């Protein structure tokens, strides 16, 4: 492989806080190393449509504290097809780009892996998803912010739950992962958490609510990960079985937005800079990751094909002990 003189960067899939910090780090690290950077707009769609802008140090000023992504993002169906990837490759060749940084989640990495292999094109990923569901890395960009946003909402809802002696069922995001739900439930002192990784028995949930009620427990917060079911259905079943009043809150996209926490900004800075270094070392088909506070590179194949372990049992045990 020849010397890298120009790289591309894009954000793909659901936006997550810290993506801007990563873009900034990619651009500024590359600039220091005398490498030019092209930013593609709306993820792989920008590659296919040749929708891009040249980026320099100044173009990433004042973005480190912003949620979302200044490059915009999309889930591209066209890139999943051979023809879309062919057009993307043509754009990269026309622009004399020698390497690509893809900031996104598992779907984006699947596309990056396929593309990089098909065209023997150097691609490095940066894990950016609130779901924290990429195997091989302890954290992904945006999960810390999402947990903090959700926790803030849960704290507020608890005021009403306590004051009005109600059961609240709160649905959090996470796709097929219970990561956000487990963190929020433990940090928020919630009584129950239902996650996709574990089955639950609604009768058992209701038994503990009823027993608690008899003991004088006046409020209850049940966190439901979206991958486990709909909060409205669960609240309905709890009401039917216990006869107690329930309320439902679906936190939704509020969890994706907002100012990135310090942890997501630091992670974005580290991942962005490391991704450029990996490209310069001739690495490809890998994503950056962080393991026990050390930066690591993980094969796309490993990150995509393995399920991230959650330590769910120790969380569930602790939640039970502490409530
Ligand atoms: O993957 C991030 C995520 O926010 C998931 O938690 C959620 O299931 C999904 O994206 C929502 O996607 P969209 O923004 O396309 O509705």
Tab-separated table of C-alpha atoms and ligand atoms in Angstrom:
chain	number	residue	atom	x	y	z
A	1	UNK	CA	0.000	0.000	0.000
A	2	UNK	CA	1.286	3.483	-0.921
A	3	UNK	CA	1.680	6.441	1.408
A	4	UNK	CA	-1.572	7.839	2.794
A	5	UNK	CA	-2.051	11.438	1.655
A	6	UNK	CA	-5.792	11.939	1.892
A	7	UNK	CA	-8.446	10.221	3.994
A	8	UNK	CA	-12.226	10.310	4.156
A	9	UNK	CA	-14.380	10.388	7.283
A	10	UNK	CA	-18.109	9.804	7.705
A	11	UNK	CA	-20.710	9.133	10.375
A	12	UNK	CA	-23.271	6.429	9.716
A	13	UNK	CA	-26.378	4.946	11.393
A	14	UNK	CA	-27.957	6.524	14.468
A	15	UNK	CA	-26.141	9.637	15.677
A	16	UNK	CA	-24.542	9.484	19.094
A	17	UNK	CA	-22.966	12.056	21.383
A	18	UNK	CA	-19.201	12.171	20.971
A	19	UNK	CA	-19.257	11.683	17.204
A	20	UNK	CA	-18.268	15.328	16.735
A	21	UNK	CA	-15.375	14.948	19.154
A	22	UNK	CA	-14.213	11.974	17.075
A	23	UNK	CA	-14.551	13.866	13.762
A	24	UNK	CA	-12.545	16.736	15.243
A	25	UNK	CA	-9.820	14.361	16.410
A	26	UNK	CA	-9.644	12.618	13.028
A	27	UNK	CA	-9.331	15.937	11.194
A	28	UNK	CA	-6.822	17.524	13.544
A	29	UNK	CA	-4.631	14.439	13.942
A	30	UNK	CA	-4.537	13.974	10.184
A	31	UNK	CA	-3.761	17.674	9.652
A	32	UNK	CA	-0.817	17.519	12.039
A	33	UNK	CA	0.474	14.555	10.037
A	34	UNK	CA	0.041	16.503	6.779
A	35	UNK	CA	-2.822	14.337	5.579
A	36	UNK	CA	-5.833	15.931	3.904
A	37	UNK	CA	-9.336	15.092	5.077
A	38	UNK	CA	-12.607	14.890	3.176
A	39	UNK	CA	-15.850	14.647	5.176
A	40	UNK	CA	-18.724	12.763	3.546
A	41	UNK	CA	-22.263	13.955	4.257
A	42	UNK	CA	-25.002	11.553	5.450
A	43	UNK	CA	-22.747	8.550	5.847
A	44	UNK	CA	-22.468	6.098	2.974
A	45	UNK	CA	-25.031	8.141	1.032
A	46	UNK	CA	-22.401	10.884	0.791
A	47	UNK	CA	-19.896	8.388	-0.584
A	48	UNK	CA	-22.363	7.171	-3.202
A	49	UNK	CA	-23.532	10.678	-4.192
A	50	UNK	CA	-20.071	12.260	-3.980
A	51	UNK	CA	-21.518	14.661	-1.419
A	52	UNK	CA	-18.537	15.875	0.576
A	53	UNK	CA	-16.602	18.789	1.920
A	54	UNK	CA	-12.925	19.356	2.485
A	55	UNK	CA	-12.119	19.637	6.160
A	56	UNK	CA	-9.319	21.443	7.901
A	57	UNK	CA	-8.541	22.307	11.495
A	58	UNK	CA	-10.806	25.358	11.454
A	59	UNK	CA	-13.774	23.470	10.036
A	60	UNK	CA	-14.014	21.446	13.242
A	61	UNK	CA	-13.799	24.412	15.624
A	62	UNK	CA	-16.492	24.676	18.267
A	63	UNK	CA	-17.993	21.213	17.750
A	64	UNK	CA	-16.469	19.209	20.593
A	65	UNK	CA	-19.375	20.075	22.891
A	66	UNK	CA	-22.163	19.426	20.361
A	67	UNK	CA	-24.425	16.383	20.247
A	68	UNK	CA	-25.380	14.756	16.939
A	69	UNK	CA	-22.922	14.913	14.059
A	70	UNK	CA	-21.917	17.887	11.936
A	71	UNK	CA	-21.419	15.517	8.985
A	72	UNK	CA	-25.051	14.347	9.290
A	73	UNK	CA	-25.822	10.667	9.225
A	74	UNK	CA	-28.137	8.137	7.607
A	75	UNK	CA	-28.822	4.437	7.355
A	76	UNK	CA	-27.974	3.774	3.711
A	77	UNK	CA	-29.884	0.970	1.997
A	78	UNK	CA	-28.018	1.618	-1.256
A	79	UNK	CA	-24.633	0.833	0.305
A	80	UNK	CA	-25.933	-2.617	1.220
A	81	UNK	CA	-26.155	-3.366	-2.515
A	82	UNK	CA	-23.146	-4.061	-4.777
A	83	UNK	CA	-23.982	-1.170	-7.097
A	84	UNK	CA	-24.008	1.315	-4.216
A	85	UNK	CA	-20.606	0.134	-3.052
A	86	UNK	CA	-19.270	0.367	-6.611
A	87	UNK	CA	-20.357	4.015	-6.788
A	88	UNK	CA	-18.821	4.655	-3.382
A	89	UNK	CA	-15.503	3.217	-4.552
A	90	UNK	CA	-15.622	5.364	-7.703
A	91	UNK	CA	-16.055	8.483	-5.545
A	92	UNK	CA	-13.086	7.554	-3.369
A	93	UNK	CA	-10.900	6.893	-6.425
A	94	UNK	CA	-11.980	10.139	-8.141
A	95	UNK	CA	-11.052	12.077	-5.032
A	96	UNK	CA	-7.722	10.199	-4.634
A	97	UNK	CA	-8.647	9.088	-1.148
A	98	UNK	CA	-6.365	6.426	0.337
A	99	UNK	CA	-8.233	5.438	3.502
A	100	UNK	CA	-11.605	5.808	5.197
A	101	UNK	CA	-12.732	6.283	8.803
A	102	UNK	CA	-16.290	5.098	9.493
A	103	UNK	CA	-17.903	6.257	12.739
A	104	UNK	CA	-20.990	4.183	13.513
A	105	UNK	CA	-22.498	1.035	14.980
A	106	UNK	CA	-22.620	-2.618	13.986
A	107	UNK	CA	-24.702	-2.064	10.824
A	108	UNK	CA	-22.188	0.526	9.620
A	109	UNK	CA	-19.301	-1.816	10.405
A	110	UNK	CA	-20.938	-4.621	8.442
A	111	UNK	CA	-21.016	-2.326	5.402
A	112	UNK	CA	-17.454	-1.117	6.018
A	113	UNK	CA	-16.147	-4.679	6.299
A	114	UNK	CA	-17.833	-5.773	3.092
A	115	UNK	CA	-16.661	-2.707	1.205
A	116	UNK	CA	-13.072	-2.821	2.495
A	117	UNK	CA	-12.737	-6.483	1.584
A	118	UNK	CA	-14.444	-6.169	-1.798
A	119	UNK	CA	-12.238	-3.303	-2.983
A	120	UNK	CA	-9.165	-3.964	-0.847
A	121	UNK	CA	-9.666	-0.444	0.496
A	122	UNK	CA	-8.248	0.577	3.903
A	123	UNK	CA	-11.097	1.179	6.362
A	124	UNK	CA	-10.956	1.812	10.099
A	125	UNK	CA	-14.072	2.055	12.265
A	126	UNK	CA	-14.849	4.071	15.372
A	127	UNK	CA	-17.688	2.616	17.460
A	128	UNK	CA	-20.395	5.247	17.798
A	129	UNK	CA	-23.731	4.048	19.145
A	130	UNK	CA	-25.697	4.673	22.312
A	131	UNK	CA	-26.439	0.929	22.489
A	132	UNK	CA	-22.895	-0.048	23.583
A	133	UNK	CA	-23.346	-3.346	21.796
A	134	UNK	CA	-20.048	-3.719	19.929
A	135	UNK	CA	-18.036	-6.757	21.022
A	136	UNK	CA	-14.418	-6.140	22.047
A	137	UNK	CA	-14.767	-2.616	23.416
A	138	UNK	CA	-15.901	-1.646	26.909
A	139	UNK	CA	-17.548	1.534	25.611
A	140	UNK	CA	-18.921	3.048	22.420
A	141	UNK	CA	-19.348	6.770	21.773
A	142	UNK	CA	-22.640	8.073	23.108
A	143	UNK	CA	-23.569	5.363	25.577
A	144	UNK	CA	-22.353	7.341	28.583
A	145	UNK	CA	-24.314	10.422	27.510
A	146	UNK	CA	-27.425	8.347	26.792
A	147	UNK	CA	-27.295	6.693	30.212
A	148	UNK	CA	-26.877	10.057	31.926
A	149	UNK	CA	-29.765	11.606	29.971
A	150	UNK	CA	-32.016	8.648	30.790
A	151	UNK	CA	-30.946	8.711	34.426
A	152	UNK	CA	-31.804	12.384	34.712
A	153	UNK	CA	-35.288	11.628	33.356
A	154	UNK	CA	-35.735	8.689	35.754
A	155	UNK	CA	-34.731	10.885	38.722
A	156	UNK	CA	-37.415	13.384	37.714
A	157	UNK	CA	-40.064	10.719	37.238
A	158	UNK	CA	-39.255	9.323	40.679
A	159	UNK	CA	-40.469	12.579	42.224
A	160	UNK	CA	-43.961	11.876	40.896
A	161	UNK	CA	-43.737	8.141	41.537
A	162	UNK	CA	-42.965	8.836	45.205
A	163	UNK	CA	-45.353	11.747	45.666
A	164	UNK	CA	-48.322	10.068	44.031
A	165	UNK	CA	-47.521	6.497	45.067
A	166	UNK	CA	-47.500	5.074	41.598
A	167	UNK	CA	-45.807	2.424	39.553
A	168	UNK	CA	-43.902	3.821	36.585
A	169	UNK	CA	-42.799	1.688	33.665
A	170	UNK	CA	-40.054	3.487	31.752
A	171	UNK	CA	-38.859	2.314	28.345
A	172	UNK	CA	-35.272	3.007	27.347
A	173	UNK	CA	-33.488	2.513	24.025
A	174	UNK	CA	-30.768	0.016	23.223
A	175	UNK	CA	-32.133	-2.010	20.321
A	176	UNK	CA	-31.310	-5.647	21.256
A	177	UNK	CA	-29.084	-4.705	24.146
A	178	UNK	CA	-29.994	-4.191	27.805
A	179	UNK	CA	-26.910	-2.071	28.487
A	180	UNK	CA	-28.647	1.289	28.964
A	181	UNK	CA	-31.457	-0.331	30.973
A	182	UNK	CA	-29.064	-2.055	33.398
A	183	UNK	CA	-26.962	1.053	34.040
A	184	UNK	CA	-29.992	3.285	34.521
A	185	UNK	CA	-31.753	0.792	36.787
A	186	UNK	CA	-28.768	0.362	39.079
A	187	UNK	CA	-27.784	4.041	39.140
A	188	UNK	CA	-31.388	5.203	39.502
A	189	UNK	CA	-32.254	2.849	42.368
A	190	UNK	CA	-34.995	1.288	40.250
A	191	UNK	CA	-36.852	-1.708	41.599
A	192	UNK	CA	-37.044	-3.832	38.459
A	193	UNK	CA	-35.321	-4.043	35.082
A	194	UNK	CA	-36.369	-6.113	32.083
A	195	UNK	CA	-33.740	-6.727	29.404
A	196	UNK	CA	-33.606	-8.696	26.138
A	197	UNK	CA	-30.761	-10.868	27.447
A	198	UNK	CA	-32.943	-12.393	30.186
A	199	UNK	CA	-36.468	-13.824	30.260
A	200	UNK	CA	-38.827	-12.499	32.858
A	201	UNK	CA	-41.941	-13.740	34.529
A	202	UNK	CA	-44.593	-11.045	34.837
A	203	UNK	CA	-46.241	-12.888	37.722
A	204	UNK	CA	-42.983	-12.811	39.681
A	205	UNK	CA	-42.582	-9.081	38.951
A	206	UNK	CA	-46.126	-8.500	40.190
A	207	UNK	CA	-45.587	-10.681	43.276
A	208	UNK	CA	-42.693	-8.537	44.398
A	209	UNK	CA	-44.682	-5.372	43.702
A	210	UNK	CA	-47.617	-6.663	45.763
A	211	UNK	CA	-45.352	-7.876	48.579
A	212	UNK	CA	-43.581	-4.518	48.593
A	213	UNK	CA	-46.925	-2.772	48.655
A	214	UNK	CA	-47.985	-4.756	51.724
A	215	UNK	CA	-44.693	-3.798	53.421
A	216	UNK	CA	-45.605	-0.176	52.783
A	217	UNK	CA	-43.538	0.405	49.649
A	218	UNK	CA	-45.374	3.178	47.894
A	219	UNK	CA	-43.704	3.583	44.526
A	220	UNK	CA	-42.011	1.432	41.966
A	221	UNK	CA	-39.926	2.062	38.875
A	222	UNK	CA	-39.646	-0.676	36.284
A	223	UNK	CA	-37.103	-0.060	33.522
A	224	UNK	CA	-37.838	-1.867	30.261
A	225	UNK	CA	-35.237	-2.109	27.516
A	226	UNK	CA	-36.968	-1.577	24.168
A	227	UNK	CA	-35.647	-4.935	22.954
A	228	UNK	CA	-37.550	-6.686	25.757
A	229	UNK	CA	-40.985	-5.289	24.979
A	230	UNK	CA	-43.242	-2.274	25.022
A	231	UNK	CA	-43.544	-0.405	28.303
A	232	UNK	CA	-47.272	0.130	27.636
A	233	UNK	CA	-47.930	-3.639	27.389
A	234	UNK	CA	-45.950	-4.374	30.526
A	235	UNK	CA	-47.691	-1.600	32.474
A	236	UNK	CA	-51.037	-2.972	31.343
A	237	UNK	CA	-50.227	-6.449	32.558
A	238	UNK	CA	-48.947	-5.139	35.901
A	239	UNK	CA	-52.156	-3.162	36.375
A	240	UNK	CA	-54.347	-6.134	35.489
A	241	UNK	CA	-52.531	-8.483	37.877
A	242	UNK	CA	-51.916	-6.162	40.859
A	243	UNK	CA	-54.807	-3.740	40.474
A	244	UNK	CA	-52.329	-0.925	41.191
A	245	UNK	CA	-52.161	2.294	39.212
A	246	UNK	CA	-49.408	2.446	36.572
A	247	UNK	CA	-47.983	5.141	34.301
A	248	UNK	CA	-45.778	4.784	31.228
A	249	UNK	CA	-42.913	6.891	29.906
A	250	UNK	CA	-41.056	6.094	26.689
A	251	UNK	CA	-37.826	8.096	26.747
A	252	UNK	CA	-37.114	7.620	23.027
A	253	UNK	CA	-34.772	9.873	21.088
A	254	UNK	CA	-34.139	12.220	23.987
A	255	UNK	CA	-31.467	9.644	24.891
A	256	UNK	CA	-29.572	10.191	21.642
A	257	UNK	CA	-29.261	13.948	21.961
A	258	UNK	CA	-27.705	16.512	24.203
A	259	UNK	CA	-24.255	17.685	25.135
A	260	UNK	CA	-21.794	14.813	25.219
A	261	UNK	CA	-20.511	13.967	28.696
A	262	UNK	CA	-16.816	14.420	29.395
A	263	UNK	CA	-16.382	10.638	29.030
A	264	UNK	CA	-17.792	10.636	25.489
A	265	UNK	CA	-15.701	13.641	24.465
A	266	UNK	CA	-12.509	12.056	25.804
A	267	UNK	CA	-13.365	8.779	24.108
A	268	UNK	CA	-14.102	10.613	20.839
A	269	UNK	CA	-10.723	12.359	21.010
A	270	UNK	CA	-8.866	9.105	21.708
A	271	UNK	CA	-10.724	7.047	19.112
A	272	UNK	CA	-10.403	9.712	16.400
A	273	UNK	CA	-6.688	10.120	16.823
A	274	UNK	CA	-6.085	6.370	17.122
A	275	UNK	CA	-8.099	5.660	13.963
A	276	UNK	CA	-5.774	7.906	11.940
A	277	UNK	CA	-2.716	6.247	13.477
A	278	UNK	CA	-4.071	2.814	12.571
A	279	UNK	CA	-4.580	3.855	8.952
A	280	UNK	CA	-1.032	5.230	8.857
A	281	UNK	CA	0.282	1.922	10.196
A	282	UNK	CA	-1.354	0.168	7.261
A	283	UNK	CA	-4.116	-1.390	9.370
A	284	UNK	CA	-7.526	-2.064	7.855
A	285	UNK	CA	-10.864	-3.802	8.524
A	286	UNK	CA	-10.585	-2.943	12.213
A	287	UNK	CA	-12.375	-0.737	14.684
A	288	UNK	CA	-10.904	1.218	17.536
A	289	UNK	CA	-11.969	0.109	20.991
A	290	UNK	CA	-11.156	0.613	24.647
A	291	UNK	CA	-10.501	-2.316	26.970
A	292	UNK	CA	-9.597	-1.784	30.639
A	293	UNK	CA	-8.743	1.843	29.789
A	294	UNK	CA	-6.326	0.878	26.997
A	295	UNK	CA	-6.926	1.652	23.342
A	296	UNK	CA	-7.214	-1.508	21.272
A	297	UNK	CA	-7.972	-2.379	17.666
A	298	UNK	CA	-10.579	-5.057	17.025
A	299	UNK	CA	-11.145	-6.943	13.772
A	300	UNK	CA	-14.447	-5.902	12.200
A	301	UNK	CA	-15.323	-9.573	11.938
A	302	UNK	CA	-14.927	-10.096	15.668
A	303	UNK	CA	-16.861	-6.922	16.516
A	304	UNK	CA	-19.713	-7.808	14.176
A	305	UNK	CA	-20.057	-11.511	14.799
A	306	UNK	CA	-19.799	-11.670	18.566
A	307	UNK	CA	-22.362	-10.662	21.122
A	308	UNK	CA	-21.058	-8.250	23.700
A	309	UNK	CA	-21.161	-9.653	27.238
A	310	UNK	CA	-23.071	-7.520	29.698
A	311	UNK	CA	-22.429	-8.914	33.191
A	312	UNK	CA	-26.225	-8.845	33.426
A	313	UNK	CA	-26.448	-11.300	36.317
A	314	UNK	CA	-24.273	-9.279	38.658
A	315	UNK	CA	-26.320	-6.149	37.859
A	316	UNK	CA	-29.627	-7.940	38.425
A	317	UNK	CA	-28.383	-9.388	41.712
A	318	UNK	CA	-27.198	-6.003	42.954
A	319	UNK	CA	-30.429	-4.297	41.932
A	320	UNK	CA	-32.383	-6.889	43.948
A	321	UNK	CA	-30.152	-6.472	47.019
A	322	UNK	CA	-30.316	-2.687	46.929
A	323	UNK	CA	-34.075	-2.203	46.554
B	1	LIG	O1	-28.908	2.196	17.522
B	1	LIG	C1	-29.247	3.373	18.164
B	1	LIG	C2	-30.732	3.487	18.351
B	1	LIG	O2	-31.017	4.697	19.029
B	1	LIG	C3	-31.395	2.307	19.064
B	1	LIG	O3	-31.240	2.363	20.449
B	1	LIG	C4	-32.811	2.432	18.583
B	1	LIG	O4	-33.456	1.181	18.596
B	1	LIG	C5	-32.660	2.934	17.170
B	1	LIG	O5	-31.377	3.520	17.084
B	1	LIG	C6	-33.688	3.921	16.740
B	1	LIG	O6	-33.476	4.201	15.400
B	1	LIG	P1	-34.140	5.411	14.618
B	1	LIG	O7	-33.510	6.680	15.119
B	1	LIG	O8	-33.849	5.140	13.198
B	1	LIG	O9	-35.598	5.376	14.966
